[in-house]
């Protein structure tokens, strides 16, 4: 027995030593959204299972996009894993900048990823980023304020109804604003919202010959409607508000409606953080009767930059963070309402999740977005709230600055659209379109 015990102890020490010898330290860049913050808090589970340590670089959305884009384009090598989305993934994969995720374990079950997410994070049929969570956008609204206004939110409202309701719910003296929408400049901030909104008004970035369309009636109607509604029913300083700022306003009870990412639903209904948690309803993003709703399609996903020295450990982390087991871990720690949504088919088949009040509307919103044919009239590009070409991030950020300036009252809608038309035309000509 003593000999067996000694051999067992030696074996255990050898195992620990082997784990330590192969353990790596991963540097991960991510966005400062609530689900990612929650993931960081659970990272000890990954370290206990693998021995690998994790160092986090957590950044505001616009800053994250800039940092990871610069790093990967210059082969800076600062990160082993990057948090990116459906816009970057196929473009960067085509450039050879990402590691293919075509050899994940059978237990990971890549086929369980929702088709909309898998397709958007693939290039030439191969997965290059794994969705941590998937989202569309929808309306989150105060049921009590809607009732006080004498209105009833339809499951599939029009923009005209939303504007009517926003004005009816607004009480600026009480710091209650009928609608909170993104105004912060950025291709993934205000332009994500406004591009998706414009689809429902019949607008498009380009016609079939890649000619800019900001001089169209449809874009004028979109931007004018947005500015007028925000002027009458939006919060002060809205040109500085992105996802996190509007989330805070809604949780404080200052927004009648918020049209934004479906992933926010678990935060606005969390009684620990939201003063209106028991007074929130959900509806599809609005339309104008033209056949397209004003909602987007996105995934915050984890990808590995080509050239990392820690590719094996990085794949282990991605499997851990985007797995069915991670969903179970979050559910066991915090409850089913707080698991990462929108990424896996099995989640929406799970009886524990089906009764979550926003689950069905989230899935409907994701399924209603069409990145292949995103607009009313034909276009030469794909992408619901973005144009899937490499140049988009640059000129869309500039357009976003002009639209944000219009929201701040620094210029008119016509002036912002004229500048958008000119700079987009110049950018496309310079790129050879």
Tab-separated table of C-alpha atoms in Angstrom:
chain	number	residue	atom	x	y	z
A	1	UNK	CA	0.000	0.000	0.000
A	2	UNK	CA	2.885	2.339	0.833
A	3	UNK	CA	4.469	1.603	-2.554
A	4	UNK	CA	1.163	2.277	-4.344
A	5	UNK	CA	0.727	5.534	-2.438
A	6	UNK	CA	4.226	6.645	-3.308
A	7	UNK	CA	3.707	5.809	-6.979
A	8	UNK	CA	0.390	7.670	-6.996
A	9	UNK	CA	1.999	10.761	-5.439
A	10	UNK	CA	4.810	10.707	-8.002
A	11	UNK	CA	2.281	10.280	-10.791
A	12	UNK	CA	0.248	13.238	-9.504
A	13	UNK	CA	3.345	15.410	-9.280
A	14	UNK	CA	4.352	14.465	-12.814
A	15	UNK	CA	0.833	15.350	-14.007
A	16	UNK	CA	0.918	18.754	-12.281
A	17	UNK	CA	4.406	19.420	-13.640
A	18	UNK	CA	3.289	18.498	-17.157
A	19	UNK	CA	0.288	20.820	-16.902
A	20	UNK	CA	2.484	23.645	-15.651
A	21	UNK	CA	4.965	23.047	-18.469
A	22	UNK	CA	2.265	23.332	-21.107
A	23	UNK	CA	0.277	26.139	-19.476
A	24	UNK	CA	0.144	29.410	-21.385
A	25	UNK	CA	-0.920	32.968	-20.613
A	26	UNK	CA	-3.480	34.243	-23.100
A	27	UNK	CA	-4.077	37.919	-23.807
A	28	UNK	CA	-7.663	38.551	-24.864
A	29	UNK	CA	-9.113	41.808	-26.211
A	30	UNK	CA	-12.826	42.238	-25.594
A	31	UNK	CA	-15.606	44.787	-25.409
A	32	UNK	CA	-16.882	46.194	-22.111
A	33	UNK	CA	-20.378	44.749	-22.437
A	34	UNK	CA	-22.034	43.006	-19.531
A	35	UNK	CA	-21.803	39.450	-20.883
A	36	UNK	CA	-18.061	39.818	-21.460
A	37	UNK	CA	-17.585	41.212	-17.956
A	38	UNK	CA	-19.465	38.185	-16.643
A	39	UNK	CA	-17.176	35.867	-18.659
A	40	UNK	CA	-14.120	37.453	-17.062
A	41	UNK	CA	-15.549	36.722	-13.645
A	42	UNK	CA	-15.876	33.034	-14.519
A	43	UNK	CA	-12.421	32.627	-16.078
A	44	UNK	CA	-11.101	30.778	-13.025
A	45	UNK	CA	-13.183	27.799	-14.209
A	46	UNK	CA	-11.166	27.745	-17.445
A	47	UNK	CA	-7.853	28.071	-15.598
A	48	UNK	CA	-8.761	25.240	-13.212
A	49	UNK	CA	-9.617	22.973	-16.139
A	50	UNK	CA	-6.617	23.778	-18.353
A	51	UNK	CA	-3.917	25.478	-16.322
A	52	UNK	CA	-3.885	28.406	-18.744
A	53	UNK	CA	-3.986	31.935	-17.339
A	54	UNK	CA	-5.850	34.831	-18.979
A	55	UNK	CA	-5.006	38.516	-19.160
A	56	UNK	CA	-7.887	40.748	-20.258
A	57	UNK	CA	-7.782	43.962	-22.248
A	58	UNK	CA	-11.323	45.339	-21.908
A	59	UNK	CA	-12.212	48.324	-24.091
A	60	UNK	CA	-15.133	50.530	-25.107
A	61	UNK	CA	-16.643	49.369	-28.412
A	62	UNK	CA	-15.164	51.998	-30.745
A	63	UNK	CA	-11.735	51.746	-29.099
A	64	UNK	CA	-11.784	47.945	-29.299
A	65	UNK	CA	-12.472	48.049	-33.027
A	66	UNK	CA	-9.597	50.466	-33.589
A	67	UNK	CA	-7.110	48.536	-31.446
A	68	UNK	CA	-7.744	45.082	-32.855
A	69	UNK	CA	-7.921	46.307	-36.448
A	70	UNK	CA	-4.615	48.124	-36.149
A	71	UNK	CA	-2.964	45.202	-34.402
A	72	UNK	CA	-4.018	42.539	-36.873
A	73	UNK	CA	-3.346	44.661	-39.962
A	74	UNK	CA	0.193	45.459	-38.783
A	75	UNK	CA	0.829	41.965	-37.364
A	76	UNK	CA	1.414	43.591	-33.990
A	77	UNK	CA	0.851	40.354	-32.071
A	78	UNK	CA	-0.567	41.979	-28.942
A	79	UNK	CA	-3.474	39.552	-28.610
A	80	UNK	CA	-3.977	35.789	-28.702
A	81	UNK	CA	-7.766	36.152	-28.995
A	82	UNK	CA	-9.770	39.083	-30.336
A	83	UNK	CA	-13.445	39.884	-29.904
A	84	UNK	CA	-14.708	40.740	-33.393
A	85	UNK	CA	-17.951	40.436	-35.333
A	86	UNK	CA	-19.645	39.523	-38.574
A	87	UNK	CA	-18.175	42.483	-40.443
A	88	UNK	CA	-14.509	41.768	-39.761
A	89	UNK	CA	-14.493	37.966	-39.772
A	90	UNK	CA	-14.938	37.098	-43.482
A	91	UNK	CA	-12.804	40.060	-44.614
A	92	UNK	CA	-9.931	39.206	-42.294
A	93	UNK	CA	-10.212	35.495	-43.043
A	94	UNK	CA	-9.931	36.222	-46.766
A	95	UNK	CA	-6.743	38.183	-46.036
A	96	UNK	CA	-5.288	35.219	-44.159
A	97	UNK	CA	-5.304	37.117	-40.863
A	98	UNK	CA	-7.309	34.584	-38.818
A	99	UNK	CA	-6.859	30.969	-37.748
A	100	UNK	CA	-9.539	28.617	-39.066
A	101	UNK	CA	-11.724	26.989	-36.421
A	102	UNK	CA	-12.350	23.849	-38.460
A	103	UNK	CA	-10.769	21.418	-35.985
A	104	UNK	CA	-12.742	22.051	-32.812
A	105	UNK	CA	-13.601	18.945	-30.807
A	106	UNK	CA	-16.653	16.802	-31.536
A	107	UNK	CA	-17.985	17.560	-28.053
A	108	UNK	CA	-18.023	21.277	-28.928
A	109	UNK	CA	-20.744	20.553	-31.523
A	110	UNK	CA	-20.144	23.350	-34.039
A	111	UNK	CA	-23.259	22.202	-35.921
A	112	UNK	CA	-25.325	23.469	-32.985
A	113	UNK	CA	-24.383	27.094	-33.744
A	114	UNK	CA	-27.378	28.986	-35.139
A	115	UNK	CA	-27.089	29.047	-38.957
A	116	UNK	CA	-27.358	32.851	-39.097
A	117	UNK	CA	-24.362	33.143	-36.776
A	118	UNK	CA	-22.314	30.369	-38.361
A	119	UNK	CA	-22.784	31.774	-41.871
A	120	UNK	CA	-21.873	35.302	-40.806
A	121	UNK	CA	-18.685	34.139	-39.075
A	122	UNK	CA	-17.455	31.940	-41.906
A	123	UNK	CA	-15.439	32.455	-45.061
A	124	UNK	CA	-15.615	30.030	-47.984
A	125	UNK	CA	-17.583	27.602	-45.820
A	126	UNK	CA	-15.087	27.546	-42.922
A	127	UNK	CA	-15.728	28.967	-39.444
A	128	UNK	CA	-13.147	31.608	-38.434
A	129	UNK	CA	-14.776	33.038	-35.288
A	130	UNK	CA	-17.014	31.415	-32.687
A	131	UNK	CA	-20.025	33.390	-31.430
A	132	UNK	CA	-19.901	34.235	-27.737
A	133	UNK	CA	-23.376	35.644	-28.182
A	134	UNK	CA	-25.572	36.509	-31.139
A	135	UNK	CA	-28.050	39.307	-31.451
A	136	UNK	CA	-30.450	41.268	-33.551
A	137	UNK	CA	-32.159	44.448	-32.384
A	138	UNK	CA	-35.674	44.920	-31.020
A	139	UNK	CA	-37.815	47.331	-29.041
A	140	UNK	CA	-37.586	47.224	-25.259
A	141	UNK	CA	-40.317	49.366	-23.717
A	142	UNK	CA	-41.898	50.398	-20.436
A	143	UNK	CA	-45.241	48.643	-20.186
A	144	UNK	CA	-46.443	51.028	-17.473
A	145	UNK	CA	-45.676	54.151	-19.504
A	146	UNK	CA	-47.270	52.652	-22.591
A	147	UNK	CA	-50.424	51.943	-20.603
A	148	UNK	CA	-50.441	55.453	-19.112
A	149	UNK	CA	-50.211	56.842	-22.663
A	150	UNK	CA	-53.342	54.866	-23.573
A	151	UNK	CA	-51.474	52.817	-26.168
A	152	UNK	CA	-50.778	49.133	-26.725
A	153	UNK	CA	-47.519	48.014	-28.317
A	154	UNK	CA	-48.066	45.668	-31.290
A	155	UNK	CA	-45.702	42.707	-31.683
A	156	UNK	CA	-44.633	44.196	-35.031
A	157	UNK	CA	-45.056	48.001	-34.860
A	158	UNK	CA	-44.494	50.683	-37.489
A	159	UNK	CA	-42.145	53.634	-37.145
A	160	UNK	CA	-45.154	55.952	-37.088
A	161	UNK	CA	-46.528	54.127	-34.044
A	162	UNK	CA	-43.138	54.288	-32.325
A	163	UNK	CA	-42.922	58.036	-32.886
A	164	UNK	CA	-46.479	58.561	-31.626
A	165	UNK	CA	-45.779	56.473	-28.531
A	166	UNK	CA	-42.431	58.186	-27.901
A	167	UNK	CA	-44.005	61.619	-27.853
A	168	UNK	CA	-46.915	60.419	-25.686
A	169	UNK	CA	-44.585	58.884	-23.078
A	170	UNK	CA	-42.205	61.838	-22.862
A	171	UNK	CA	-42.191	63.960	-19.710
A	172	UNK	CA	-39.001	65.995	-19.874
A	173	UNK	CA	-39.686	67.753	-16.580
A	174	UNK	CA	-39.645	64.327	-14.900
A	175	UNK	CA	-36.594	63.271	-16.970
A	176	UNK	CA	-38.563	60.599	-18.794
A	177	UNK	CA	-37.838	60.414	-22.500
A	178	UNK	CA	-40.035	58.467	-24.867
A	179	UNK	CA	-37.223	56.969	-26.907
A	180	UNK	CA	-33.487	56.362	-26.406
A	181	UNK	CA	-31.500	55.618	-29.564
A	182	UNK	CA	-27.824	55.463	-30.448
A	183	UNK	CA	-26.260	58.798	-31.363
A	184	UNK	CA	-22.580	58.213	-30.613
A	185	UNK	CA	-20.523	58.348	-33.807
A	186	UNK	CA	-19.091	55.082	-35.112
A	187	UNK	CA	-19.705	52.575	-37.866
A	188	UNK	CA	-20.810	50.093	-35.222
A	189	UNK	CA	-22.566	52.660	-33.049
A	190	UNK	CA	-24.967	55.202	-34.576
A	191	UNK	CA	-24.411	53.904	-38.118
A	192	UNK	CA	-25.378	50.353	-37.109
A	193	UNK	CA	-28.692	51.689	-35.882
A	194	UNK	CA	-29.271	54.145	-38.716
A	195	UNK	CA	-28.280	51.725	-41.477
A	196	UNK	CA	-30.708	49.108	-40.170
A	197	UNK	CA	-33.366	51.803	-39.784
A	198	UNK	CA	-32.750	53.071	-43.307
A	199	UNK	CA	-33.349	49.592	-44.745
A	200	UNK	CA	-36.925	49.765	-43.495
A	201	UNK	CA	-37.407	53.184	-45.130
A	202	UNK	CA	-36.254	51.835	-48.502
A	203	UNK	CA	-32.797	53.453	-48.374
A	204	UNK	CA	-29.453	51.849	-49.242
A	205	UNK	CA	-25.792	52.821	-49.098
A	206	UNK	CA	-25.177	52.098	-52.792
A	207	UNK	CA	-27.132	51.207	-55.906
A	208	UNK	CA	-26.192	48.211	-58.034
A	209	UNK	CA	-23.386	50.205	-59.692
A	210	UNK	CA	-21.795	51.182	-56.360
A	211	UNK	CA	-23.066	54.746	-56.600
A	212	UNK	CA	-23.635	56.380	-53.196
A	213	UNK	CA	-27.306	56.977	-52.361
A	214	UNK	CA	-27.302	59.587	-49.597
A	215	UNK	CA	-28.893	62.072	-51.996
A	216	UNK	CA	-32.009	59.862	-52.204
A	217	UNK	CA	-35.439	60.698	-50.790
A	218	UNK	CA	-35.322	57.509	-48.706
A	219	UNK	CA	-32.189	58.569	-46.825
A	220	UNK	CA	-33.580	62.055	-46.326
A	221	UNK	CA	-36.755	60.577	-44.878
A	222	UNK	CA	-34.778	58.247	-42.599
A	223	UNK	CA	-32.488	60.867	-41.121
A	224	UNK	CA	-35.178	63.549	-40.856
A	225	UNK	CA	-37.535	61.148	-39.058
A	226	UNK	CA	-34.779	60.090	-36.646
A	227	UNK	CA	-33.697	63.652	-35.843
A	228	UNK	CA	-37.255	64.895	-35.371
A	229	UNK	CA	-38.215	62.012	-33.094
A	230	UNK	CA	-35.062	62.412	-31.007
A	231	UNK	CA	-35.585	66.170	-30.750
A	232	UNK	CA	-39.144	65.756	-29.466
A	233	UNK	CA	-38.775	62.623	-27.369
A	234	UNK	CA	-35.076	61.792	-26.889
A	235	UNK	CA	-32.773	62.492	-23.928
A	236	UNK	CA	-30.385	65.457	-23.809
A	237	UNK	CA	-26.849	64.773	-25.014
A	238	UNK	CA	-28.019	61.868	-27.183
A	239	UNK	CA	-25.157	62.410	-29.641
A	240	UNK	CA	-22.840	60.951	-26.967
A	241	UNK	CA	-24.972	57.875	-26.262
A	242	UNK	CA	-24.120	54.391	-27.438
A	243	UNK	CA	-25.218	50.984	-26.174
A	244	UNK	CA	-23.918	51.289	-22.617
A	245	UNK	CA	-25.134	54.860	-22.093
A	246	UNK	CA	-28.659	54.038	-23.245
A	247	UNK	CA	-28.671	50.861	-21.176
A	248	UNK	CA	-27.926	52.938	-18.091
A	249	UNK	CA	-30.696	55.420	-18.933
A	250	UNK	CA	-33.226	52.638	-19.433
A	251	UNK	CA	-32.240	50.889	-16.206
A	252	UNK	CA	-32.710	54.191	-14.349
A	253	UNK	CA	-36.278	54.430	-15.666
A	254	UNK	CA	-35.580	57.374	-17.970
A	255	UNK	CA	-36.516	55.752	-21.300
A	256	UNK	CA	-39.980	54.837	-22.510
A	257	UNK	CA	-38.550	52.808	-25.381
A	258	UNK	CA	-35.088	51.671	-26.382
A	259	UNK	CA	-34.410	50.089	-29.780
A	260	UNK	CA	-31.126	48.251	-29.552
A	261	UNK	CA	-29.383	44.902	-29.225
A	262	UNK	CA	-31.532	41.973	-28.113
A	263	UNK	CA	-28.745	40.970	-25.733
A	264	UNK	CA	-29.716	43.932	-23.529
A	265	UNK	CA	-32.937	42.201	-22.500
A	266	UNK	CA	-31.338	40.306	-19.626
A	267	UNK	CA	-29.889	43.529	-18.229
A	268	UNK	CA	-33.039	45.655	-18.359
A	269	UNK	CA	-34.997	42.865	-16.642
A	270	UNK	CA	-32.419	42.214	-13.921
A	271	UNK	CA	-33.857	43.562	-10.641
A	272	UNK	CA	-30.358	43.937	-9.195
A	273	UNK	CA	-29.507	46.595	-11.794
A	274	UNK	CA	-32.752	47.855	-13.319
A	275	UNK	CA	-35.311	49.980	-11.482
A	276	UNK	CA	-37.944	48.978	-14.061
A	277	UNK	CA	-37.134	45.262	-14.287
A	278	UNK	CA	-40.745	44.183	-13.801
A	279	UNK	CA	-42.160	46.727	-16.271
A	280	UNK	CA	-40.412	45.771	-19.552
A	281	UNK	CA	-42.034	44.472	-22.720
A	282	UNK	CA	-40.515	43.474	-26.063
A	283	UNK	CA	-41.474	43.910	-29.703
A	284	UNK	CA	-39.906	43.531	-33.137
A	285	UNK	CA	-38.000	46.501	-34.539
A	286	UNK	CA	-40.282	48.836	-36.532
A	287	UNK	CA	-40.997	48.917	-40.260
A	288	UNK	CA	-42.721	51.226	-42.739
A	289	UNK	CA	-44.629	48.555	-44.647
A	290	UNK	CA	-41.959	48.167	-47.332
A	291	UNK	CA	-41.043	44.597	-46.398
A	292	UNK	CA	-37.914	45.212	-44.286
A	293	UNK	CA	-37.753	45.778	-40.546
A	294	UNK	CA	-35.244	48.122	-38.920
A	295	UNK	CA	-33.256	45.433	-37.098
A	296	UNK	CA	-29.696	44.249	-37.514
A	297	UNK	CA	-27.790	40.960	-37.226
A	298	UNK	CA	-24.579	40.647	-35.253
A	299	UNK	CA	-22.434	38.364	-33.157
A	300	UNK	CA	-19.688	39.292	-30.767
A	301	UNK	CA	-17.340	36.431	-31.477
A	302	UNK	CA	-13.911	35.152	-30.470
A	303	UNK	CA	-11.224	34.751	-33.130
A	304	UNK	CA	-7.523	33.895	-33.159
A	305	UNK	CA	-5.127	36.127	-35.098
A	306	UNK	CA	-2.776	34.219	-37.387
A	307	UNK	CA	0.757	34.063	-36.043
A	308	UNK	CA	-0.043	33.770	-32.341
A	309	UNK	CA	2.344	31.546	-30.412
A	310	UNK	CA	-0.538	30.231	-28.311
A	311	UNK	CA	-2.907	28.873	-30.957
A	312	UNK	CA	-3.631	25.619	-29.120
A	313	UNK	CA	-4.442	27.297	-25.812
A	314	UNK	CA	-6.477	29.946	-27.629
A	315	UNK	CA	-8.645	27.258	-29.216
A	316	UNK	CA	-9.128	25.678	-25.792
A	317	UNK	CA	-10.390	29.021	-24.467
A	318	UNK	CA	-12.746	29.544	-27.390
A	319	UNK	CA	-14.184	26.061	-26.905
A	320	UNK	CA	-14.681	26.795	-23.210
A	321	UNK	CA	-16.247	30.260	-23.615
A	322	UNK	CA	-18.631	29.454	-26.469
A	323	UNK	CA	-19.672	25.954	-25.456
A	324	UNK	CA	-22.893	24.433	-24.188
A	325	UNK	CA	-21.043	23.781	-20.917
A	326	UNK	CA	-20.345	27.499	-20.476
A	327	UNK	CA	-24.042	28.245	-20.900
A	328	UNK	CA	-24.769	25.693	-18.180
A	329	UNK	CA	-22.089	27.281	-15.990
A	330	UNK	CA	-23.664	30.745	-16.253
A	331	UNK	CA	-27.113	29.277	-15.644
A	332	UNK	CA	-25.902	27.515	-12.496
A	333	UNK	CA	-24.186	30.653	-11.196
A	334	UNK	CA	-26.693	33.356	-12.131
A	335	UNK	CA	-29.790	31.825	-13.722
A	336	UNK	CA	-31.010	31.041	-17.230
A	337	UNK	CA	-32.018	34.615	-17.997
A	338	UNK	CA	-28.354	35.634	-17.960
A	339	UNK	CA	-26.773	33.066	-20.260
A	340	UNK	CA	-25.226	34.340	-23.542
A	341	UNK	CA	-28.128	34.389	-26.029
A	342	UNK	CA	-28.482	33.990	-29.750
A	343	UNK	CA	-25.620	31.623	-30.529
A	344	UNK	CA	-26.839	28.016	-30.203
A	345	UNK	CA	-29.871	26.151	-31.482
A	346	UNK	CA	-29.983	23.970	-28.379
A	347	UNK	CA	-30.503	26.978	-26.102
A	348	UNK	CA	-33.839	27.746	-27.763
A	349	UNK	CA	-34.857	24.098	-27.468
A	350	UNK	CA	-33.970	23.981	-23.771
A	351	UNK	CA	-37.112	23.840	-21.587
A	352	UNK	CA	-35.299	25.882	-18.928
A	353	UNK	CA	-34.944	28.776	-21.365
A	354	UNK	CA	-38.226	28.713	-23.251
A	355	UNK	CA	-40.110	30.605	-20.537
A	356	UNK	CA	-37.590	33.470	-20.353
A	357	UNK	CA	-39.773	36.465	-21.392
A	358	UNK	CA	-37.469	37.771	-24.109
A	359	UNK	CA	-36.244	34.443	-25.560
A	360	UNK	CA	-38.878	34.092	-28.281
A	361	UNK	CA	-38.665	37.724	-29.433
A	362	UNK	CA	-34.867	37.516	-29.583
A	363	UNK	CA	-35.009	34.457	-31.823
A	364	UNK	CA	-37.721	36.001	-34.028
A	365	UNK	CA	-35.629	39.130	-34.438
A	366	UNK	CA	-32.525	37.160	-35.403
A	367	UNK	CA	-34.472	35.079	-37.885
A	368	UNK	CA	-36.118	38.138	-39.479
A	369	UNK	CA	-32.803	39.802	-40.406
A	370	UNK	CA	-31.583	39.097	-43.932
A	371	UNK	CA	-27.904	39.927	-44.598
A	372	UNK	CA	-28.088	38.527	-48.145
A	373	UNK	CA	-30.924	40.801	-49.292
A	374	UNK	CA	-30.932	43.514	-46.615
A	375	UNK	CA	-32.680	46.292	-48.522
A	376	UNK	CA	-35.937	46.937	-50.381
A	377	UNK	CA	-34.172	47.598	-53.702
A	378	UNK	CA	-31.277	45.447	-54.988
A	379	UNK	CA	-27.741	46.182	-53.787
A	380	UNK	CA	-24.309	44.771	-54.708
A	381	UNK	CA	-23.338	44.164	-51.088
A	382	UNK	CA	-24.265	41.988	-48.120
A	383	UNK	CA	-24.735	43.018	-44.500
A	384	UNK	CA	-27.742	44.383	-42.624
A	385	UNK	CA	-26.215	47.224	-40.579
A	386	UNK	CA	-22.949	47.381	-42.510
A	387	UNK	CA	-21.626	47.004	-46.033
A	388	UNK	CA	-19.351	43.974	-46.148
A	389	UNK	CA	-16.379	45.589	-47.902
A	390	UNK	CA	-13.021	46.486	-46.287
A	391	UNK	CA	-13.392	50.224	-46.880
A	392	UNK	CA	-16.715	50.493	-45.030
A	393	UNK	CA	-15.340	50.974	-41.515
A	394	UNK	CA	-13.399	54.051	-42.596
A	395	UNK	CA	-15.998	56.017	-44.511
A	396	UNK	CA	-18.931	54.868	-42.343
A	397	UNK	CA	-17.169	56.250	-39.266
A	398	UNK	CA	-16.910	59.632	-41.016
A	399	UNK	CA	-20.573	59.506	-42.012
A	400	UNK	CA	-21.405	58.648	-38.410
A	401	UNK	CA	-19.585	61.764	-37.226
A	402	UNK	CA	-21.678	63.944	-39.539
A	403	UNK	CA	-24.942	62.302	-38.491
A	404	UNK	CA	-23.992	62.641	-34.826
A	405	UNK	CA	-23.252	66.321	-35.416
A	406	UNK	CA	-26.719	66.726	-36.921
A	407	UNK	CA	-28.230	65.119	-33.819
A	408	UNK	CA	-26.260	67.577	-31.685
A	409	UNK	CA	-27.786	70.457	-33.665
A	410	UNK	CA	-24.494	71.456	-35.269
A	411	UNK	CA	-25.795	71.029	-38.817
A	412	UNK	CA	-29.005	70.154	-40.658
A	413	UNK	CA	-30.047	66.786	-42.041
A	414	UNK	CA	-29.526	68.109	-45.570
A	415	UNK	CA	-25.992	69.256	-44.750
A	416	UNK	CA	-25.115	65.911	-43.134
A	417	UNK	CA	-26.474	63.952	-46.095
A	418	UNK	CA	-24.652	66.162	-48.601
A	419	UNK	CA	-21.358	65.546	-46.782
A	420	UNK	CA	-22.096	61.818	-46.558
A	421	UNK	CA	-22.755	61.649	-50.289
A	422	UNK	CA	-19.520	63.463	-51.139
A	423	UNK	CA	-17.175	61.609	-48.805
A	424	UNK	CA	-18.646	58.197	-49.642
A	425	UNK	CA	-18.383	58.893	-53.374
A	426	UNK	CA	-14.757	59.990	-52.980
A	427	UNK	CA	-13.895	56.946	-50.876
A	428	UNK	CA	-15.420	54.512	-53.367
A	429	UNK	CA	-13.702	56.167	-56.318
A	430	UNK	CA	-10.371	56.021	-54.499
A	431	UNK	CA	-10.932	52.346	-53.788
A	432	UNK	CA	-11.634	51.665	-57.467
A	433	UNK	CA	-15.296	50.703	-57.303
